[in-house]
XYZ file of C-alpha atoms in Angstrom:
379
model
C 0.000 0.000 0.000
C 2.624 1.967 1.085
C 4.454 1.745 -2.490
C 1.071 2.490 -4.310
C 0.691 5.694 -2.552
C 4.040 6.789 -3.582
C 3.693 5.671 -6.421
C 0.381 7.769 -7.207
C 1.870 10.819 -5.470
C 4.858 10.745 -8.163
C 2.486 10.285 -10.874
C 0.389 13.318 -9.522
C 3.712 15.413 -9.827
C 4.662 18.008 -12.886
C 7.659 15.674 -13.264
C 5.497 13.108 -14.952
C 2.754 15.819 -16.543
C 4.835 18.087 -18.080
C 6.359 18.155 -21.376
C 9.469 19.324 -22.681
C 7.336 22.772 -24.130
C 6.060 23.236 -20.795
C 9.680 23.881 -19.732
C 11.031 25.736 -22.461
C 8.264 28.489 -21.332
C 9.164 28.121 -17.875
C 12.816 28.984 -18.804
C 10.954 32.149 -20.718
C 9.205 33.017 -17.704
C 12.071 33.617 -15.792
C 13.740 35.540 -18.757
C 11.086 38.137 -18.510
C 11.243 38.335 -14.489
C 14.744 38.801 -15.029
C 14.124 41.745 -17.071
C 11.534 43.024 -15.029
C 12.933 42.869 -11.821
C 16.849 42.881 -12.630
C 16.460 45.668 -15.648
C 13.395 47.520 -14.871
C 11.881 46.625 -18.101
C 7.924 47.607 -17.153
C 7.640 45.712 -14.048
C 4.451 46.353 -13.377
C 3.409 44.244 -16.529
C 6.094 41.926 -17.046
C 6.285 40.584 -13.676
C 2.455 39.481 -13.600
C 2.436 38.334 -17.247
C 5.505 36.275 -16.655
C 4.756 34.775 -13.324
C 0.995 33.634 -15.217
C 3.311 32.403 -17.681
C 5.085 30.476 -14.440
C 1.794 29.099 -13.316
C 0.085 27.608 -16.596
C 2.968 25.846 -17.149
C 3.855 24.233 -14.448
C 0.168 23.182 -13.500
C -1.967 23.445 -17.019
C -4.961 22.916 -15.431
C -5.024 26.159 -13.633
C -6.565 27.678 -17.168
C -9.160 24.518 -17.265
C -11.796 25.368 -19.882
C -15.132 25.720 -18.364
C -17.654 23.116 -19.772
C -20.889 22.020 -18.783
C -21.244 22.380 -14.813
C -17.630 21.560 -14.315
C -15.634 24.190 -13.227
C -12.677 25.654 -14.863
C -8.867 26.434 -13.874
C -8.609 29.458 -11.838
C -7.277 32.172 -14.459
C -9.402 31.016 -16.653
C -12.237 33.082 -15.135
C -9.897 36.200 -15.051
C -9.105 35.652 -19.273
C -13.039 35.418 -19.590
C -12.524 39.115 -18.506
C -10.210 39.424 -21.276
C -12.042 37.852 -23.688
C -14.946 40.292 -22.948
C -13.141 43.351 -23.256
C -13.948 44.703 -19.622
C -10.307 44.433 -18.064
C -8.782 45.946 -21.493
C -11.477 49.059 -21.123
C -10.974 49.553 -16.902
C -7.265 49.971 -17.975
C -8.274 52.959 -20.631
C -9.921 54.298 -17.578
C -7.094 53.926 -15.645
C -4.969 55.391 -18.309
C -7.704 58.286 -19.146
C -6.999 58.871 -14.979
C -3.179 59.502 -14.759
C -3.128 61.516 -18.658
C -2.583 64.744 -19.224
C -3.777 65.688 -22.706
C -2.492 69.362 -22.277
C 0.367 69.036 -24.883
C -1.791 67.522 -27.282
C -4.711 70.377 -26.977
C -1.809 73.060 -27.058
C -0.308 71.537 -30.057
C -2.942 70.074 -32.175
C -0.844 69.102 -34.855
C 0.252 66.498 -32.654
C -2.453 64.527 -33.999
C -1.027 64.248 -37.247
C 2.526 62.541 -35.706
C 0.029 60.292 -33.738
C -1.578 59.699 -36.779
C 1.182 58.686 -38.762
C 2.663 56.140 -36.227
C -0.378 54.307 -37.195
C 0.965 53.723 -40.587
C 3.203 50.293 -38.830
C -0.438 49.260 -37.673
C -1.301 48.665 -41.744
C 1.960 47.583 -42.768
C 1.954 44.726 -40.365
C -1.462 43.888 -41.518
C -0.902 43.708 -44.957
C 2.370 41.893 -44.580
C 0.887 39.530 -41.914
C -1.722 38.492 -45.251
C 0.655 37.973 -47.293
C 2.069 35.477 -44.422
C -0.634 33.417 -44.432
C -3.217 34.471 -41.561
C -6.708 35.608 -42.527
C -8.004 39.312 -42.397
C -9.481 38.959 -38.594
C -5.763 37.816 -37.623
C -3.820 39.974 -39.735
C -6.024 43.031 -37.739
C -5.234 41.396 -34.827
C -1.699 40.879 -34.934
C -1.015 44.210 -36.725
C -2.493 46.573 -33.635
C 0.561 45.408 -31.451
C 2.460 48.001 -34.019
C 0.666 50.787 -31.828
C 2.689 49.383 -28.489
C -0.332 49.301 -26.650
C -1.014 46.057 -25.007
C -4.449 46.346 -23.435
C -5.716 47.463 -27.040
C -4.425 44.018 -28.626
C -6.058 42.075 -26.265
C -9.407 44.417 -26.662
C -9.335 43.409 -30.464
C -8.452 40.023 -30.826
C -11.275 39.368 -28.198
C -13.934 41.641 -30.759
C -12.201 39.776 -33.759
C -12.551 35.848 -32.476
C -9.005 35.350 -32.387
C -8.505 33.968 -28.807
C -5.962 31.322 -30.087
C -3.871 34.176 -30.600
C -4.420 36.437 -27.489
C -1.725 35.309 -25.724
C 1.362 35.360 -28.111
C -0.145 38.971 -29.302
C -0.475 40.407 -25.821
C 2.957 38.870 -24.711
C 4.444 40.727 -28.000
C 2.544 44.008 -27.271
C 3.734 44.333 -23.848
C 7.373 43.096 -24.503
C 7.643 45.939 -26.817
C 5.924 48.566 -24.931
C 8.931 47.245 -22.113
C 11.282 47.225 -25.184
C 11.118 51.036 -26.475
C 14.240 52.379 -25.115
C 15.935 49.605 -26.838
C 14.228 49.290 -29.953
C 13.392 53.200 -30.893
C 16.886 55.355 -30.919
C 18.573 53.089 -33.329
C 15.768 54.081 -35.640
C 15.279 57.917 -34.574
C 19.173 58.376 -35.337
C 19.200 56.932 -38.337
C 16.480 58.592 -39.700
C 17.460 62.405 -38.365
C 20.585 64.727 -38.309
C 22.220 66.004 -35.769
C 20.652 69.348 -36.694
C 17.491 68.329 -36.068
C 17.521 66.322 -33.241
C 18.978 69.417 -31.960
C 16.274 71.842 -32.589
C 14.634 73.454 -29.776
C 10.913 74.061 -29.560
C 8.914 76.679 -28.271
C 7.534 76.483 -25.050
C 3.291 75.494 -25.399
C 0.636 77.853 -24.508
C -1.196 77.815 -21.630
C -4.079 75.612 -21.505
C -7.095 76.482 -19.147
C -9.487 74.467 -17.206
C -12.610 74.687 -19.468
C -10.527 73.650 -22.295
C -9.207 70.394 -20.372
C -13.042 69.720 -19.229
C -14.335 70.104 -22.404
C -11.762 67.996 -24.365
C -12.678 64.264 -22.859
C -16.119 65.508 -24.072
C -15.581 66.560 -27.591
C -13.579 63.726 -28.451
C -15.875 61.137 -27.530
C -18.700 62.750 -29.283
C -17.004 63.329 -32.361
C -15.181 59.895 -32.165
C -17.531 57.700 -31.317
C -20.206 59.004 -33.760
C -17.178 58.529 -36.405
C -16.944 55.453 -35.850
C -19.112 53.785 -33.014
C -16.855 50.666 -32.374
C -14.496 53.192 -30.668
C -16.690 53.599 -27.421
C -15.177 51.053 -25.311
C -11.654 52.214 -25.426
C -11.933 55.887 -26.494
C -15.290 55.998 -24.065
C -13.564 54.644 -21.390
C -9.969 56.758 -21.817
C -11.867 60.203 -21.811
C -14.237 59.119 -19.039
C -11.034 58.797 -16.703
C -9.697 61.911 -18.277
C -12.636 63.682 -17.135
C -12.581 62.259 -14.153
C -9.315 63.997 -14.009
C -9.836 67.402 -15.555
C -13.654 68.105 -13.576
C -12.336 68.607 -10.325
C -15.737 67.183 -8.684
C -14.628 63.899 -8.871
C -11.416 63.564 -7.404
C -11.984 60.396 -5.172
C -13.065 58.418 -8.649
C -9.836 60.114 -10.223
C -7.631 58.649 -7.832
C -9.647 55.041 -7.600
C -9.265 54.743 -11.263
C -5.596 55.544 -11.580
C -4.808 53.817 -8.791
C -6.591 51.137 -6.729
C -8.650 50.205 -9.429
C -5.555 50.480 -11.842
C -3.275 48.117 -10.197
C -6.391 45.528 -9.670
C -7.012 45.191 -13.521
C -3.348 44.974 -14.038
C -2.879 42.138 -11.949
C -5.868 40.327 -13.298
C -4.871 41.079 -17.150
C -1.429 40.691 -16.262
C -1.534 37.159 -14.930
C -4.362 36.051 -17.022
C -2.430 36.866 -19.856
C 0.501 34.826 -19.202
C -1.442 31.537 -18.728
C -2.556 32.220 -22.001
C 0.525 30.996 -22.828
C 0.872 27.557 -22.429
C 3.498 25.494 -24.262
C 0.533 23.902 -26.840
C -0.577 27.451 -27.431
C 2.735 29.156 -27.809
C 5.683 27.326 -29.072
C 4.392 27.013 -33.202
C 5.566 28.651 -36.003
C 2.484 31.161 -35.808
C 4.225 32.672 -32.891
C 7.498 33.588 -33.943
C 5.443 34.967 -37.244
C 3.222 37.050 -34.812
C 6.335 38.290 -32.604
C 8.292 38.984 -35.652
C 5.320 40.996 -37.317
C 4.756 42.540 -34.429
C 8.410 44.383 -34.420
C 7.672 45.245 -37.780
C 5.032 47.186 -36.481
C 6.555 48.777 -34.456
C 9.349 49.378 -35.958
C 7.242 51.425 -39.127
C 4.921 52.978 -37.169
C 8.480 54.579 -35.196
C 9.649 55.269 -38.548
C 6.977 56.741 -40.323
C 6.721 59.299 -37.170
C 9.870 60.775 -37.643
C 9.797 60.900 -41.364
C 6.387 62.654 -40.729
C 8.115 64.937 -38.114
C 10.704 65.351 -40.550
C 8.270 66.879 -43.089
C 6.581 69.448 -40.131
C 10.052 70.395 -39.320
C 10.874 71.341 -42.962
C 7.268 72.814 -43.447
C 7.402 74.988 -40.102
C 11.047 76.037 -40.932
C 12.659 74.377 -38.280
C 9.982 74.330 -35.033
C 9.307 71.110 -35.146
C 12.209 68.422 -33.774
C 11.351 65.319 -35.508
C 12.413 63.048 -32.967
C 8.801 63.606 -31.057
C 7.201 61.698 -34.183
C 8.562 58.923 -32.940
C 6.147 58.988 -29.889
C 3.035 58.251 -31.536
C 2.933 54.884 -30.893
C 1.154 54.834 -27.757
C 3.322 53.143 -24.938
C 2.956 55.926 -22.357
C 4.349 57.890 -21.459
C 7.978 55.774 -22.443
C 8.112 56.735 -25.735
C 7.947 60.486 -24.604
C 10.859 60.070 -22.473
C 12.794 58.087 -25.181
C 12.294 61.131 -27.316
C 13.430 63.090 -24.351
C 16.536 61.317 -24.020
C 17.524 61.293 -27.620
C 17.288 65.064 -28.248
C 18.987 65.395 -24.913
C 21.928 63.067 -26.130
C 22.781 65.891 -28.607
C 21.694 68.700 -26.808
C 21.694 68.446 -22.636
C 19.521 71.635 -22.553
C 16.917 70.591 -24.895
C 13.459 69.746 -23.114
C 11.469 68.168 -25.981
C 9.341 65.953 -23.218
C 5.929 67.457 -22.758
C 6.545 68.274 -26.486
C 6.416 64.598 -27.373
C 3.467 64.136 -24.797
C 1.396 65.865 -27.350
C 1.719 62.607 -30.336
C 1.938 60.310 -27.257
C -1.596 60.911 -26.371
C -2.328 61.228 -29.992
C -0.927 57.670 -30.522
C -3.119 56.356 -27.455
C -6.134 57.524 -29.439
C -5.141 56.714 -32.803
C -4.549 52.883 -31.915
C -8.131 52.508 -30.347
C -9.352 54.698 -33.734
C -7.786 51.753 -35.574
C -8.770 48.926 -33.328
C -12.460 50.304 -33.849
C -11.711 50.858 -37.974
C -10.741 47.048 -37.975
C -14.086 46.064 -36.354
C -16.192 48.163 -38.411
C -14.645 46.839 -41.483
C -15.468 42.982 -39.994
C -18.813 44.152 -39.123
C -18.001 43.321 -35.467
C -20.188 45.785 -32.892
């Protein structure tokens, strides 16, 4: 008896359960904690993702589907939230809470650099067709070109491509961790010395009822636009306003805070479990993550090449390295555009001047996400 009970606790163990896949993603797991907690590379995401990543694979079951009256793994009833687009939306609340869109109302030309980040979005789709996925995955995949990882996971839940969530939101937020890296290679290549060096002039004042009424505007003129919007753009400017009122300061500070770190958490770690070995190690993975830097990698790109054209067009005002933070990881991509100009010049303060497309680029990705569904006639 004795030897029987052994013998079914070592049978009950990962040793015997696990596959080799399972621990070739265990070995990524603690890659990314590495980076997160040894490099500082987004913590707050990585850690969470990485440790779900931990979990799934070491005990599979704790993402059990759900069927019939039998319950299902753990964090599989935090993905449901996923898959139904409320954690994606709480976290444009969140981010609609801590945002300032001040640059971007002072300067609204910004718009056009956030606009023209966007261009890696189609790029990436297009090329992702041509690689063999179908239009509802090409959308999918391509949106991780806007760095913006709750926005991914919003549309490939809209577009029925849960297969995919979890290698797209893994590439989303490794590149949102990745932008310090991955961006001034690019920006310097793409500008002179000249104009990384030009100085801009400081932005106008803006007042209170502008800040009130911009949450407002936007998500009437957006949303009529293009309806499909409302989740993420409804949801960003209802935290900004939450912000900007000043009646609503306690539901200001929930959102960008309490509530915040919650949703990050449950995303976060429902997110990694997504990726078990079965689900991640195929060849549709490394397609997706090297699409995905594609992306990224345009959409950087075509923002300074777009600043590059406002610089020559406003006779030098414009420094072209703040096109490059339209993608929408914020506010990182601000800061890298801070530090770049500041590599050539240490007196040059171009941040709040790349805040402006940085806000832009939130905007424009959920514009996009919501494009994507209208054209696949998802509500």
């Amino acid at each position: 008896m004795v030897l029987d009970t052994l013998k079914n606790l070592w049978e009950q163990t990962g040793f015997m359960n696990l596959e080799w896949g399972n621990y070739v993603m265990v070995l990524v797991a603690l890659v990314f904690l590495y980076l997160a907690i040894a490099k500082g590379f987004e913590p707050l995401l990585l850690v969470p993702i990485a440790f779900g990543m931990l979990l799934v694979n070491l005990f599979p079951d704790i993402m059990k589907e759900i069927k019939g009256g039998e319950a299902g793994g753990l964090l599989r009833y935090f993905y449901l939230l996923d898959e139904w687009s409320i954690l994606p939306s709480l976290i444009f609340l969140g981010v609609g809470a801590m945002t300032d869109f001040g640059p971007l109302i002072a300067n609204p030309k910004s718009f056009l650099l956030g606009a023209a980040a966007q261009i890696g979005i189609f790029a990436a789709y297009f090329l992702a067709i041509i690689f063999g996925f179908n239009g509802a995955a090409a959308a999918a995949i391509s949106i991780i070109g806007g760095a913006d990882g709750p926005t991914s996971i919003f549309l490939a839940g809209k577009l029925g491509q849960t297969d995919l969530m979890g290698p797209i939101a893994v590439a989303a937020y490794s590149y949102m961790s990745l932008v310090p890296i991955i961006q001034p290679p690019i920006m310097k290549l793409l500008t002179t010395k000249k104009e990384r060096a030009v100085k801009m002039e400081q932005l106008r004042p803006v007042s209170k009822l502008e800040k009130i009424l911009f949450p407002i505007v936007v998500t009437v003129v957006v949303v009529l636009i293009l309806p499909t919007t409302a989740p993420l753009v409804g949801f960003l400017m209802l935290g900004n306003l939450f912000k900007e009122c000043g009646v609503t300061k306690q539901l200001a500070e929930t959102a960008s805070n309490a509530l915040m770190y919650i949703v990050v958490i449950l995303l976060g770690t429902s997110v990694g479990a997504s990726t078990s070995a079965a689900n991640f190690l195929n060849a549709n993975t490394l397609k997706i993550v090297a699409l995905g830097l594609v992306a990224f990698a345009v959409g950087t790109a075509a923002g300074v090449l777009f600043g590059k054209i406002m610089c020559k067009v406003t006779k030098g005002k414009v420094n072209p390295l703040i096109g490059s933070a339209g993608v929408s990881a914020v506010p990182m991509a601000a800061r890298v555009s801070q530090k770049v100009g500041a590599e050539t010049d240490p007196t040059n303060f171009l941040l709040m001047h790349a805040m402006g497309p940085n806000v832009a680029g939130v905007i424009g990705t959920a514009v996009v996400a919501g494009t994507f569904m209208a054209i696949f006639g998802v509500a």
